[in-house]
Amino acid sequence: MARRAERPRRGAHEVTHERDDRPDPDRLLERLRAETARASRAHFKVFFGFAPGVGKTYAMLESARRLRAAGTDVVVGVALTHGRRETEALLQGLEILPPRRVEYRGRMLEELDLDAALARRPGLLLLDDLAHTNVPGSRHKKRWQDVLEVLDAGIPVHTTLNVQHIESLNDVIAQITGVVVRETVPDAMLERADEVELVDISPEDLLSRLREGKVYLGEQAARAVQHFFHRGNLLALRELALRRTAERVNRDVLAFREEHGVESTWPTADKILVCIGPAPASARLVRSARRMAAGLRAPWIAAYVETPASTLWSDAERQRLEGHLSLAESLGATVVRLSGVNISDPLLTYARRNNVARIILGKPTRFRLFDLLRGSTVTEIVRGSGDIDVHVISGDAAPEPTARDERQGRAVISPSSPIPWPKYGWAAALIALTTGLAALADGQLGIPDVEMLYLIAVMIAAIRFGRGPSVVGAALAVLGYDFFFVAPRFTLTVGDGRYFLSFAMMFAVSLVISTLALRIREQQQDAVQREERTAALYALSRSLGSAADLAAAARVTAEHLSRAFAAGVVLLGEDGAELRVIAVHPPGTSLSPDEQGVARWVHQHGRSAGLGTDTLPGAKVVCVPIQTAASAVGVAGLIPAEPLTADQRSYLEVMIRQAAVAFDRAELAEKARQAALRVKTEELRSTLLSTVSHDLRTPIAAITGAGTMLRDDPGLPPEVTAEMVSTICEEAERLEHIVSNLLDMTRLESGAIDLRRDWVPVVELVGGALTRLRTALSDRTVTAELPEELPLISVDPVLFEQLLVNLLENATKYTPPGSPIEIVAAREEGIVSIEVRDRGPGLPPGDEERVFERFYRVASAGQPGVGLGLSICRAIARVHGGTLVAANRPGGGAVFRLTTPAAGEGPR
Amino acid sequence: MSGEGPRPTILIVDDEAQMRRFLRASLGSQGYSVIEAESAREALQLAASHNPELVVLDLGLPDRDGLDVVRELRGWSRVPIVVVSARGREDDKVAALDAGADDYLTKPFGVRELLARIRVGFRHRERGDGSPVSAVLEVGPLTIDRARHEARVRGELVHLTPIEWKLLVLLAENAGRVLTHRQIVERIWGPSSTTLAHHVRVHMAELRKKIEPDPARPGLLLTEPGVGYRMSDP
């Protein structure tokens, strides 16, 4: 079967496809891109053989010695000499990377030290045995994943591989040799190789080497080995290996031709689509499709159609489906998940839209009756396929455990889930109840009514309990009907032969009804699940829409992820070179240092890792990169109670993508905000400089003048000396005042103020301010009206006193000397107000708000100062959650009204 | 200080040369002998070798936190310490006072203020903690008779609650010197008390109503914003 699939007949439309003599510009562009990528990526060479013992390691080491002689910095990561002297001799003089020793089940095992290899950065790393499975607990499950990481780091690698380890040939080889190989390597690895060197000897030579004991057989059972090293097997394996290599050579030739404008025999890029499901045979379908695609060098797609019936699959079936999908992915397929009421429609629609030339289907093994009821998928697809070729490939009826299942140590579960006995009981009880009801109403009901009653019961059983119970219910209904209601009653014998027809019809109608009811139920369940996911996604996007900044977006995402996957969630964002926790849910969730390591790896490599994935599967956390179009912005780490299924993981990725967009947007918004802030700060700075330079220079000039006078002129009269000294003191005080105002303003503006709130009586604040301004207020009548019932207010005592000092100072500056000042505090609805009232000239009309602007000074006043006092007052009021406004008083003068929240009754 | 006996030695710790120059000149002219240190290390060395009578310590030192100097000095010396720091660093001052400093000054300050603090520092040092004190304390218009448990303002008897009495006596005993909220709580309610700073404020407000003629313009019971209280020592 496999061979048939490798040489498929050509589809009709391929022949009619028009050819163009000029190379397709798009393809040339793609080639150019590929060339560039290849030039920049690390060289990867595979020494390829058809069986153990052909001399791959020997060939690899020999070539490494040559390269070393030519000056390449060669390091041996892993070389399995298996004690063969000739091979060991080749290792002499090569640098060998010390292995990592791992204890596993009481044995000391040696593994590649990946981190050491990456840190060493050799010019060439030798890693024997590409198909090797790492000891559990290593970073990757497989050596080929290690190789990919090394290559990604830009380090060239040489490795060895036997043909039986190639994933797509796995089942063919199992058929030929009877030995199931569990260690497989995705075909993509061989395709990634820049060079494949076939190491070939004749099977006869190999067998004689085997007899001489020169072939290392590992710990495989002797019988299996003998079976494997059978001459016929070796011939077949050699053919496969040669053909694989030849295919590569052929492709290189074609590529060369195309590159150079030689008329191409390249077939059109018709796609192959394989439709898979949970049936064990699907694995074969996938491999067949892969071989067909490789033969045609066509891209291929593995599609799975989710229908309402999918909702009834057991966990085992789902796991198997996911296994098939990831097998297809690892073999290079594009995996698509379609959905619809049936399989054929969405599949055909997708195929048409995507220029699919061939569809591969499995041969159904189902009972015919279902096809009658539901319509055969194969028939529907063939009928609707039009000019698309449809290949129907037989599947093994017996469930074939896939290598994957065994690898992961899962029990191979039979397709059906345990029988839900209680549901059968309920179905039977329902029929019994119906029988009872019909018996009670016996006499009123005619025979057809009883039949109807049973049909309703069967339908209910179908809806409530599923297929099996409803079928049993239908059978019981027929029996009950016969026993209780059909004459002669209370026997199973039937007087009138026509009743047999009636029973058959009743049973058939029951089945049809139950099938229909079931489909409705399935569709409904399906719709509900979809609805839930859509709703969750919608909720997430809505919450993200209203998230103001990155922190809020992260918090929202963490919450939603935690709810959707019943998992602890930690979101990490990029902070320079490090990852920093930006949100967790539920609170208290955290990552251990190891788990942080997983997250870092994910961030660096842009791939998911951790629990349930192929990389670091031993971790308790599963980490998914958060990537935007521009860059990787962070990592989402989930600690679920149970490993996520691949289906859940792809749903997770959808949610993360949505979050990533929001993060991106939040970051842009943040950048825009910072840019705006910078502009504003810049403006402020220039105003500040121009204003301050004048205001600072004036007192400095006065101090310098007076100081030099005192120093240079010792014979000054005492009254002049006294005047100079007091000028110095006053001006220094003014200077200090300006500087502390500037400092206060800067601290308040930058938000660097750390409020030290405490409960303080208003009288203490007012008292403090009046005490500080004792001298300045000495010529004034200051009345303080502070009622007894004033509550304590929660403020920063130092800042709030400063606020009052500034307000009072402002009043002394802008009102005539000797005019009165009143301080009136009152408790109002939810606030405490403090008013500072004066009897000065008042504020220029319309300037009541402008007085709070920075550097604003009432033009006429001619008072010294920088115009910061009031803006500082307002800033202090605001950081306390209060307000400060100014107004003119009836009867002349200004009033500054300060309010601050009165939090309930305060403490005590 | 009169000319009797040796001149008291004051250690000035400040990394700014101008500040040291000003302090040296002003304190020297007042008859004190002045030694200077630029760093915490030097300050501790000089304090150990010269055994000064008082230390004026700037909290912002280049090598170590001034607070460390206070703690270390208090490990082996009872020398009065006056800390100096800028406005807005109230937390530093409170920490230094709680660690055992005697008083503080906010930069910039005048000579008169500095000398007043130094005088108070000396007075409390002379009196010491263990030395017997007379039963009657007089601070400005206030007379406190501890034996008779009586307080009079300008001769008039005031009625105080037990807490107010303790508060008043504590402040009067330390007249001229600042007491932090924590120091007041510890001395009145005990070291393990859960009493908060705002309780002190409430009692203080009540006390002012009884002692001060105008509680909004206190003359005796002064607030040191963000730090604590001080009874003025005219």
PDB file of C-alpha atoms in Angstrom, chain A residues 84 185 223 289 324 448 527 616 627 666 669 732 793 797 814:
ATOM      1  CA  ARG A  84      35.921  -0.274  18.528  1.00  0.00           C
ATOM      2  CA  VAL A 185      13.544  11.721  13.795  1.00  0.00           C
ATOM      3  CA  ARG A 223      16.433 -12.524  18.322  1.00  0.00           C
ATOM      4  CA  ALA A 289       0.441  11.406   2.721  1.00  0.00           C
ATOM      5  CA  HIS A 324      -1.869  12.163  14.829  1.00  0.00           C
ATOM      6  CA  PRO A 448     -51.235   3.777  18.502  1.00  0.00           C
ATOM      7  CA  ALA A 527     -22.351  24.931  20.060  1.00  0.00           C
ATOM      8  CA  LEU A 616      11.406  20.139  29.216  1.00  0.00           C
ATOM      9  CA  GLN A 627       4.927  37.465  20.645  1.00  0.00           C
ATOM     10  CA  ALA A 666      -0.343  49.253  25.607  1.00  0.00           C
ATOM     11  CA  ALA A 669       0.490  53.977  24.176  1.00  0.00           C
ATOM     12  CA  ALA A 732      20.024  84.062  51.833  1.00  0.00           C
ATOM     13  CA  ILE A 793      -7.648  64.431  59.034  1.00  0.00           C
ATOM     14  CA  PRO A 797       1.798  66.485  58.395  1.00  0.00           C
ATOM     15  CA  TYR A 814      -0.249  90.209  48.270  1.00  0.00           C
TER      16      TYR A 814
END
